[in-house]
Every structure is written in C-alpha cells, then in structure tokens.
Short mmCIF file of C-alpha atoms and ligand atoms in Angstrom, two decimals:
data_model
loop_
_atom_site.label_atom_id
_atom_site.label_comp_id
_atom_site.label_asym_id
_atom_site.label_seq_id
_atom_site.Cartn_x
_atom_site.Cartn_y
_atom_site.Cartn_z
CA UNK U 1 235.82 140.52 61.65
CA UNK U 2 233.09 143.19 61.50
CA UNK U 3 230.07 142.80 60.57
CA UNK U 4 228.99 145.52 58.48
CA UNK U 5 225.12 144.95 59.08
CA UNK U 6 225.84 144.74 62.54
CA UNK U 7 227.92 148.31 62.40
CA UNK U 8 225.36 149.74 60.12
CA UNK U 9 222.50 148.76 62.65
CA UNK U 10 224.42 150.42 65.57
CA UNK U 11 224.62 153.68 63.82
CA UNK U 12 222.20 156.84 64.91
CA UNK U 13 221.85 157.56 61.69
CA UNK U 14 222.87 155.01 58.55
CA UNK U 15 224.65 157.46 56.79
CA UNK U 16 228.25 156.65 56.06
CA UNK U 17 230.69 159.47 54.53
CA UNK U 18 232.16 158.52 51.86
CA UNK U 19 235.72 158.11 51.16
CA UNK U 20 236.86 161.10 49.26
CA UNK U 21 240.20 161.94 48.10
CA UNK U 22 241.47 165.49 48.68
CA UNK U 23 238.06 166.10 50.89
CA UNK U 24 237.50 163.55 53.36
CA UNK U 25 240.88 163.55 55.84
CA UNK U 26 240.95 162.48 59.37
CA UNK U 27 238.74 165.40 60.54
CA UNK U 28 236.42 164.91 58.47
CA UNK U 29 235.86 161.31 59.21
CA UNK U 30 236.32 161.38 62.96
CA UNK U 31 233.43 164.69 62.78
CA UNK U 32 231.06 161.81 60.77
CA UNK U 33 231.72 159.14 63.28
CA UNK U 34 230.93 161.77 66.39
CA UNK U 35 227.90 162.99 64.81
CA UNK U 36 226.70 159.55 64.96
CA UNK U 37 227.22 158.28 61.03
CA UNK U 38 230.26 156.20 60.40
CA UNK U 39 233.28 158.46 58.89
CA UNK U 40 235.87 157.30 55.74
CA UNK U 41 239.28 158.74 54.99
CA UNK U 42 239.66 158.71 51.25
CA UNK U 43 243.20 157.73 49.44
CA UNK U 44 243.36 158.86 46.09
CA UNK U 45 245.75 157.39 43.43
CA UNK U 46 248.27 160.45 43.97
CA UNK U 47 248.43 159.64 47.71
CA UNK U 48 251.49 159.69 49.82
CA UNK U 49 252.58 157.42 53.07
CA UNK U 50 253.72 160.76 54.00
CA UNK U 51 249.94 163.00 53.56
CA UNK U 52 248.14 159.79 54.49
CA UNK U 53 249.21 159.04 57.81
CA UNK U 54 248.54 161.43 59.53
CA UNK U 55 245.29 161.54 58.58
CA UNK U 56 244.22 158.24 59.40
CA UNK U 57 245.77 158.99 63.12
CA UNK U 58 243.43 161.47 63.34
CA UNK U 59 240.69 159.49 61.94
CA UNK U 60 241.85 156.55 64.45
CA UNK U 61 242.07 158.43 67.50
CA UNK U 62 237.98 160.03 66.74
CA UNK U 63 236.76 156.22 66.87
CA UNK U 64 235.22 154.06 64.52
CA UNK U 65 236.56 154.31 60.81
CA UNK U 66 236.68 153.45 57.11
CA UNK U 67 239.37 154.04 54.34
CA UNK U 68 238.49 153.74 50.81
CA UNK U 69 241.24 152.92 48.39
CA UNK U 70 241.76 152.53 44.39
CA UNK U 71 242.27 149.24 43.48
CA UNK U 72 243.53 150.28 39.81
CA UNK U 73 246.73 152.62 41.45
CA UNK U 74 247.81 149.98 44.19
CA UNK U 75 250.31 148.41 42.66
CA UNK U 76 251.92 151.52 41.93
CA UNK U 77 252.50 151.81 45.63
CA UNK U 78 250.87 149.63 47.51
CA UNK U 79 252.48 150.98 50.92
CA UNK U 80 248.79 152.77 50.77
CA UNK U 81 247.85 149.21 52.07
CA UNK U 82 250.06 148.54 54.59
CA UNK U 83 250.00 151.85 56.34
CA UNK U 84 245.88 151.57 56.27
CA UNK U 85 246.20 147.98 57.49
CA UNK U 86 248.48 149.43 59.95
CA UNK U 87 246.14 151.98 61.51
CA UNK U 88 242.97 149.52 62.05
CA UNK U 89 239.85 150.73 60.68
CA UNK U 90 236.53 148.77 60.69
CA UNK U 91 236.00 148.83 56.90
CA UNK U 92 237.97 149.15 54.09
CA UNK U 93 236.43 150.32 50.55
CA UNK U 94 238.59 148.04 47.60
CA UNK U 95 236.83 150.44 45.02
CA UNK U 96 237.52 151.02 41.21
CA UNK U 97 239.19 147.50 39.86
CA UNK U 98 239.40 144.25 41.04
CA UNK U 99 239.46 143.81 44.83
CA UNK U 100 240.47 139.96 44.46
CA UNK U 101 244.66 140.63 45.09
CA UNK U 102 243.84 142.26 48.60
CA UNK U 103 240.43 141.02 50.27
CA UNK U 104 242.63 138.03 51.95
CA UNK U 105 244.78 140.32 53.78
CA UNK U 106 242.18 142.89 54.67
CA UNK U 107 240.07 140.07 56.01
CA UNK U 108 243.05 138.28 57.80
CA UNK U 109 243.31 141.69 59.61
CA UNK U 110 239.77 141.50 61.25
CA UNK U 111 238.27 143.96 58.46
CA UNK U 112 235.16 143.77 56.26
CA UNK U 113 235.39 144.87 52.66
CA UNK U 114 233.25 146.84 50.92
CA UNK U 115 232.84 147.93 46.92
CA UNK U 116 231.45 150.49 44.83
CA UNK U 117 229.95 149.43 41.77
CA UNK U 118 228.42 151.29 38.98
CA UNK U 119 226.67 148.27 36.92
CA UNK U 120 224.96 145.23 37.58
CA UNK U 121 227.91 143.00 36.03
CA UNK U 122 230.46 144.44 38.63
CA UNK U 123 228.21 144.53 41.73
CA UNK U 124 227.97 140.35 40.41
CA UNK U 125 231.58 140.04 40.13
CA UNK U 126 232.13 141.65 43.66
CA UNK U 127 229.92 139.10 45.48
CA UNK U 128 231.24 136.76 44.03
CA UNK U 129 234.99 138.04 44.82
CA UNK U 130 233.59 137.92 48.43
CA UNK U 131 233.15 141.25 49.54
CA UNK U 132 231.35 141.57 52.53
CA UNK U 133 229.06 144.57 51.80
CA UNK U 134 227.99 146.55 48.00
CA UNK U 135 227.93 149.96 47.74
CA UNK U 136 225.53 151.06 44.34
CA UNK U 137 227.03 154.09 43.34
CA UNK U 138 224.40 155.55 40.25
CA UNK U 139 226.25 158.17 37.85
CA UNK U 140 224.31 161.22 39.91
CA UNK U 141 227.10 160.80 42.36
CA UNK U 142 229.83 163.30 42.86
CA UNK U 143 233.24 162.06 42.14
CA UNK U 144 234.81 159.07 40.38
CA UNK U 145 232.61 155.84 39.44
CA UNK U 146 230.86 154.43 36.23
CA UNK U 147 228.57 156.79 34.32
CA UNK U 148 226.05 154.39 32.95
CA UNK U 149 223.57 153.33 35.51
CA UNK U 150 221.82 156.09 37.93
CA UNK U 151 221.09 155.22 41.21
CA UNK U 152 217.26 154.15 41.86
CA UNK U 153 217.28 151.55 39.11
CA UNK U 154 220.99 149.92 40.01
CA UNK U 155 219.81 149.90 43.76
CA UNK U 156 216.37 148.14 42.61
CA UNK U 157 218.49 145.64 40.78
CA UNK U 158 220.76 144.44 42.60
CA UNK U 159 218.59 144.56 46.10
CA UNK U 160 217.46 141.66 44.30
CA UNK U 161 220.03 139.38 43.31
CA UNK U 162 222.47 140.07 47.43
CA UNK U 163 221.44 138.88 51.18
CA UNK U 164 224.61 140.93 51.79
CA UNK U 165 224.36 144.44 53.00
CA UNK U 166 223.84 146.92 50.11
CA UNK U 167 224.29 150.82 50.70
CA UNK U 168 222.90 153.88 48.10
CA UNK U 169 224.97 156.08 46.97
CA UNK U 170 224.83 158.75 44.80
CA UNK U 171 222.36 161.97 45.18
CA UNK U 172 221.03 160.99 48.47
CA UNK U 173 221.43 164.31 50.49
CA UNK U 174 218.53 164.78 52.36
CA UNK U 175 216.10 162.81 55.15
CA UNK U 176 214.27 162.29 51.99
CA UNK U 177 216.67 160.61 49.71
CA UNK U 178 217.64 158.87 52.63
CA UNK U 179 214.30 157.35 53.28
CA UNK U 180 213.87 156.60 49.84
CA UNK U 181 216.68 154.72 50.01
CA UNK U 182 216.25 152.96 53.24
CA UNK U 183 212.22 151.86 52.08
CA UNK U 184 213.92 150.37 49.09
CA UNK U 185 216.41 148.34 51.21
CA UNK U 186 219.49 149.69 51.39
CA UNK U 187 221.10 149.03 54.61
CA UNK U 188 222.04 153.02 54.44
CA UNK U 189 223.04 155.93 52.32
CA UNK U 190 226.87 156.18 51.65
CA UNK U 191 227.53 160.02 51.35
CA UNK U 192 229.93 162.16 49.50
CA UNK U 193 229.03 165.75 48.36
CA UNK U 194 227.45 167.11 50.97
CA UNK U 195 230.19 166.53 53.14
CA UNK U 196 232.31 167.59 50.91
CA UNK U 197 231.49 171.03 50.82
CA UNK U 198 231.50 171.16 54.73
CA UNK U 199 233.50 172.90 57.46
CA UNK U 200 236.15 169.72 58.03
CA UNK U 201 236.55 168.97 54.50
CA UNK U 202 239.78 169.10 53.32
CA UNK U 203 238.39 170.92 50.38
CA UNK U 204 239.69 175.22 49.19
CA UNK U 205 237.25 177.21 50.19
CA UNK U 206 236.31 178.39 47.20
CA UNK U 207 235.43 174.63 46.11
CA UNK U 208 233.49 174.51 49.10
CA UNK U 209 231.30 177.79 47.72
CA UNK U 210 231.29 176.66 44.34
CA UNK U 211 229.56 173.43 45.37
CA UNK U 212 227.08 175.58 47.64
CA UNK U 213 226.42 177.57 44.87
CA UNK U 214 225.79 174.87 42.15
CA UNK U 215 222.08 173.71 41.18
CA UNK U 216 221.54 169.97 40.44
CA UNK U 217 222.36 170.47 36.65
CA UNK U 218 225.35 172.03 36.91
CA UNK U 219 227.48 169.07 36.75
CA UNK U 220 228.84 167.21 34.35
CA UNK U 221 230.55 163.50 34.10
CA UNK U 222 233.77 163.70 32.21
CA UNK U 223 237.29 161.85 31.95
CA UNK U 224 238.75 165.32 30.76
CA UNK U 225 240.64 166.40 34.10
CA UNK U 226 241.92 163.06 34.54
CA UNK U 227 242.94 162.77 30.81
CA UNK U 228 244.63 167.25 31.26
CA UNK U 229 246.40 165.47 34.65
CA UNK U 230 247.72 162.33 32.89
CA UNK U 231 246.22 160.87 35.61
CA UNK U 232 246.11 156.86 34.19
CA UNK U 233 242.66 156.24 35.66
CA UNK U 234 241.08 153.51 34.00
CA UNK U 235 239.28 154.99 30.83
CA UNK U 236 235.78 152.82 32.13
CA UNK U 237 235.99 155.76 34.75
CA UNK U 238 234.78 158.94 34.84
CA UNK U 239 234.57 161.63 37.11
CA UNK U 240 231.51 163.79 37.96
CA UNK U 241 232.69 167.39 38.68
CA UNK U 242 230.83 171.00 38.40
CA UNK U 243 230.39 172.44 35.25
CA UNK U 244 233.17 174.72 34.87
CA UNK U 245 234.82 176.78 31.65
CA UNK U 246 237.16 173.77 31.46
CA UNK U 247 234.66 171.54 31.09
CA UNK U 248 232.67 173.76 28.66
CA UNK U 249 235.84 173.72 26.27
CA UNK U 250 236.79 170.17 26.80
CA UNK U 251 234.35 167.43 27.56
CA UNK U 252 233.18 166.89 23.95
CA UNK U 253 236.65 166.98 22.91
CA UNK U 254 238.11 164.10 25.12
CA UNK U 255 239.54 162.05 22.39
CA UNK U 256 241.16 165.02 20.75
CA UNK U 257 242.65 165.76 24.57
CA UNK U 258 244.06 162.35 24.70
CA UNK U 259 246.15 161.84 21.55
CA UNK U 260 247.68 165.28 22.53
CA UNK U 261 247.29 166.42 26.40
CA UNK U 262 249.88 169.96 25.77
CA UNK U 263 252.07 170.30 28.15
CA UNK U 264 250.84 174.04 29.30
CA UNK U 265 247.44 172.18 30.14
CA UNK U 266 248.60 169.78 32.44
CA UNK U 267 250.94 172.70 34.04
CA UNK U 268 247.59 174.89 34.01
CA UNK U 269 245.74 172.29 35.89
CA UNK U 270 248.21 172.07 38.54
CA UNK U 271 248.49 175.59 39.26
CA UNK U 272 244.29 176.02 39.04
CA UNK U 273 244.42 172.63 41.47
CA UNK U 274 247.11 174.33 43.79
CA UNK U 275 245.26 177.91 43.72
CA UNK U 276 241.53 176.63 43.89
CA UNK U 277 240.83 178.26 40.80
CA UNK U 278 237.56 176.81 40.21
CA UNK U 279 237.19 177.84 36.74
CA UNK U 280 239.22 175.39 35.59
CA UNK U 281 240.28 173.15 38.02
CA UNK U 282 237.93 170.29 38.96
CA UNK U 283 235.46 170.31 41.97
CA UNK U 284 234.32 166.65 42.43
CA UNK U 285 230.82 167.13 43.09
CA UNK U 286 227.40 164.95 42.44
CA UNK U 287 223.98 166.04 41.51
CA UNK U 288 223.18 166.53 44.89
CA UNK U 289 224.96 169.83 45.12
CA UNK U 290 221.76 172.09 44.21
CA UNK U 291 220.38 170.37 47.74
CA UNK U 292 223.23 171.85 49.73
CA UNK U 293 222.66 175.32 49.66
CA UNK U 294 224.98 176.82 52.50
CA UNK U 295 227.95 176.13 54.96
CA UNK U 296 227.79 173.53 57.19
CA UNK U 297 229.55 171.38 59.58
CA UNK U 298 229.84 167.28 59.42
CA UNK U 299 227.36 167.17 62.58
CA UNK U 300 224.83 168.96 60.75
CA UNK U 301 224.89 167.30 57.67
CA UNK U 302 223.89 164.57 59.80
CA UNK U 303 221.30 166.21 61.92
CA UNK U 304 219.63 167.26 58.30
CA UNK U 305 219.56 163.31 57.70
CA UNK U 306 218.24 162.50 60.90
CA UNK U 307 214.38 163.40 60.26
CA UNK U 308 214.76 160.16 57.76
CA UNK U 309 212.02 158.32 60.01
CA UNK U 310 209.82 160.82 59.63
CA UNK U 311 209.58 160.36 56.30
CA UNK U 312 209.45 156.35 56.82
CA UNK U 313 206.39 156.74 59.26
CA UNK U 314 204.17 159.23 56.22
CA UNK U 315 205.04 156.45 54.20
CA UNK U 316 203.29 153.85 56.74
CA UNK U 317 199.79 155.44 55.26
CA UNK U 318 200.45 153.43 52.57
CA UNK U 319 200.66 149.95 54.75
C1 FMN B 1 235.13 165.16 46.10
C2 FMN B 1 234.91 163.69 45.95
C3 FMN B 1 235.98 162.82 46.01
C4 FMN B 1 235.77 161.44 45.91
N1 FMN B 1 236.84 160.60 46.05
C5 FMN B 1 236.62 159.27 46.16
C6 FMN B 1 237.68 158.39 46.56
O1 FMN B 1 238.81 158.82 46.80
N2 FMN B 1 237.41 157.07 46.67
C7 FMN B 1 236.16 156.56 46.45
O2 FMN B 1 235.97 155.36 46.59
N3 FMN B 1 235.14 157.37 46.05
C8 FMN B 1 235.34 158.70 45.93
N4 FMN B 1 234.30 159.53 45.61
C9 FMN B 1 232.97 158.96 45.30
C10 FMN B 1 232.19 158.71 46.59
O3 FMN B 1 232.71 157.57 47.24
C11 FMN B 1 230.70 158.46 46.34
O4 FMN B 1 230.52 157.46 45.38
C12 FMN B 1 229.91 159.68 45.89
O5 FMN B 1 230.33 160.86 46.54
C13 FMN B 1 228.42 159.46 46.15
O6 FMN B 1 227.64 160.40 45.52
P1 FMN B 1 227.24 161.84 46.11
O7 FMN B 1 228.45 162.69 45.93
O8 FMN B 1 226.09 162.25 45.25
O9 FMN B 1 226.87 161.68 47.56
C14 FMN B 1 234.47 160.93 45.69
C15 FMN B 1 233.39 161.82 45.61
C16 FMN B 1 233.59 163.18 45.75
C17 FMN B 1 232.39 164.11 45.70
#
C-alpha cells in the first residue's frame, strides 16, 4: 500500500494538485507529477466512464498519480470507481460524504486514501473511518468544500488531535503560504487554483483570464450554481467561485432559487457553462486567485513554490 508520508517525503516540492473537476485532466496531473509535485485527476459528480478514461491514461502513462472522487454522487454510478481502480493510481481522494462504503476496496487495491474535511468533527470521523492521510481544506479554497472553518485555525486544530499525515489546503499559492504551512506541520500544501488557471488545465480560456484577473476578494462561497444546475450536491456544500453578475443577483436569494430553479436558468447555465461565458457561469476559484496574476504552466507553478525553504531558513532566526 503507499505510504503517503513516505510519497510526500519523496516529492521535490510537497505540493500536491488538487483534484479538480472540469480543470485538472490527465495533462494536467501528469505536468504536476513531472514538475516534481504529485498530480490528481479530478471526477466530478457529472463524470462519464466515457470523458474519464482517457484522462486517467494520460495521467497513468506521466507517472505517479491521484484521483479525487465524490463520495455523495457514487452510487449514482459508481463505474467512476471501478474504472479509477482500474487505472492504478497511488492515492485516491474519498472526498465530500462518507468514505466508509469504499476505503476496503481502495485499500485491497494497494492504495492509500485520503479526505478533505472542512471541520474538526469530519476530519474526527475520517480518522476514525481509517483514512490514511487528512487533507484541511479552510473555506478560502477555490471550489467545493465546507464554508465554516478557514484554513490556519482548522490546520492548527487538527495537527493536534492526528500522527497521520495532514496536508493544507486552501489559499496556499505561494513559497510563502507554503512555508507557513509546512512550519505549522502539514506534511504539504494540496493545491487547486493556481493550477487551475494554468496552461494544461482543462479550464476555457476565458476562465483561465478571469481567475488571473481576480483580486483575493473577488470571490464568493455560494450553493447558487449548484442549486441553477439541479446539481443534488449535498446542501452542507458549497462552492467557492468568482464573483460574477450571477452571483451578484443570486447568492442572497438561494432559498428563493431552490423552491423554484426556472427552467430558462438552468438552460442559461448550460449554455454560459458550454460558451465560457464567465458572467454567469461559474469559475471555481479560491481566495488565492489575486496571488496568480498571469499565465502560467504546471512546471512553473511549481518552480514559484519551490523557494518554500527559503522562507523556512528566515524563519530559523527565530530558533
Ligand atoms: C476549479 C476547481 C475544481 C475543484 N474540483 C474538485 C473536485 O472535483 N474534487 C475535489 O475533491 N475537490 C475539488 N476542488 C477543491 C480542491 O480539491 C481544493 O480543496 C481547493 O482547490 C484548495 O483551495 P485553493 O483553490 O485555494 O488552492 C476544486 C477546486 C477548484 C478550484
């Protein structure tokens, strides 16, 4: 089985990309894993067999790997599982419900299991499921995830109640943050946003330049695109996404939304999704998007990570 501290401590730089639906495909994760960080393929709960394999060939064939699923859309098609099983990876992310009806099989495979939690009740419940590594996702973060908790305090908390690996995640985009992090004990920095607006993401374009030209409070936590898509995400779940005139008409309205998502909304949202009309369609992005200020590629994201020790030896004047 790996052992996640072990793969952690053999990376150049502890920085692994997170798993990101509709960003981070087989390129993306395979560019990660090159650079010398460890690269995830992210399913999302409107995943195909079909769109997903391919990916995690690609993925596969660039080397060392992680796939993240949903727990909550699984059994809705839980051939997401089998075909990931299928292709190998070191590390699977059981994320966003209870990972308890697949860790057995994912560890009878040879893989570890890791989870993102968003409070210190589920980070307790995962341990005690028997994951083998916790991810502490604070509510800065881009994406889906809780939006109670942000990330210095949960990290602080529950660094102290797990031997088991724990990684930060959630606004760390820079050697800084990733020092930070790292001085705190985290095992490493689990990264979404700023690879999300880079070269191999499988994000438009102009989600890409949206992100690049966000500041840091320009984004907003919200369960109003999932609600427009009649998406059945769990309702603990939000998503944090880039302010957009969407969410300026919608997010104080959410319970309005939901007794009565129109029909020409969800239809809207589909077409903004299809034509990466930004405007109105989400761009899953975290706080951290006012520190990623032009176009990059997956290696460089890491490079800007790499001066992390740096940062670790100023800190040493302290010692
Ligand atoms: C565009 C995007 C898509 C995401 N999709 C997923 C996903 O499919 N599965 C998952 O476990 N987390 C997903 N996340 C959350 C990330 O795993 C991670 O928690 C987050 O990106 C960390 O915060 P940061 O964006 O500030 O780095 C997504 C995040 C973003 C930005």
């Amino acid at each position: 089985m790996t052992d996640v501290a072990e793969l952690l401590g053999s990376l150049r730089v502890p920085v692994v990309g997170a798993p990101m639906a509709g960003a981070a495909g087989g390129r993306l994760a395979a560019a990660i894993t090159a650079a010398g960080g460890l690269g995830m393929v992210g399913v999302g709960n409107v995943a195909t067999v079909e769109q997903i394999t391919p990916e995690l060939e690609i993925a596969c064939a660039g080397g060392v790997f992680g796939v993240g699923l949903m727990c909550w859309s699984l059994p809705d098609n839980p051939a997401l599982l089998d075909v990931t099983l299928a292709h190998a990876p070191s590390v699977i992310s059981l994320s966003f419900g209870d990972p308890r009806p697949y860790l057995d099989r994912v560890h009878d495979a040879g893989i570890a299991v890791v989870a993102q939690v968003g409070t210190r009740a589920e980070a307790v419940d995962v341990v005690d499921a028997g994951v083998d590594a916790v991810v502490v996702r604070g509510d800065e973060g881009g994406g889906h995830g809780r939006g109670v908790v942000a990330t210095l305090p949960l990290l602080q908390q529950i660094l102290d109640i797990t031997d088991k690996p724990v990684l930060a995640a959630g606004g760390i985009a820079t050697a800084r943050g990733l020092a930070a992090v790292l001085a705190a004990g985290a095992s490493g920095a689990w990264v979404g946003t700023p690879f999300a607006a880079s070269e191999e993401s499988l994000f438009k374009d102009s989600a890409k330049q949206a992100v690049i030209a966000a500041d840091t409070d320009q984004t907003v936590y919200t369960r109003a695109f999932d609600v427009a898509q009649r998406f059945n995400w769990p309702t603990i779940y939000g998503g944090r996404a880039l302010a957009n005139d969407f969410t300026s008409q919608w997010v104080d309205r959410v319970s309005e939304l939901e007794a009565d998502v129109p029909d020409e909304l969800t239809a809207a949202m589909k077409e903004a999704r299809a034509q990466g009309n930004t405007a109105m369609a989400p761009v899953y992005a975290g706080e951290s998007a006012g520190l990623v200020t032009q176009m990059r590629t997956a290696g460089e994201v890491i490079e800007s990570f790499a001066g992390f020790r740096e940062h670790l030896r100023a800190a040493q004047r302290w010692l």
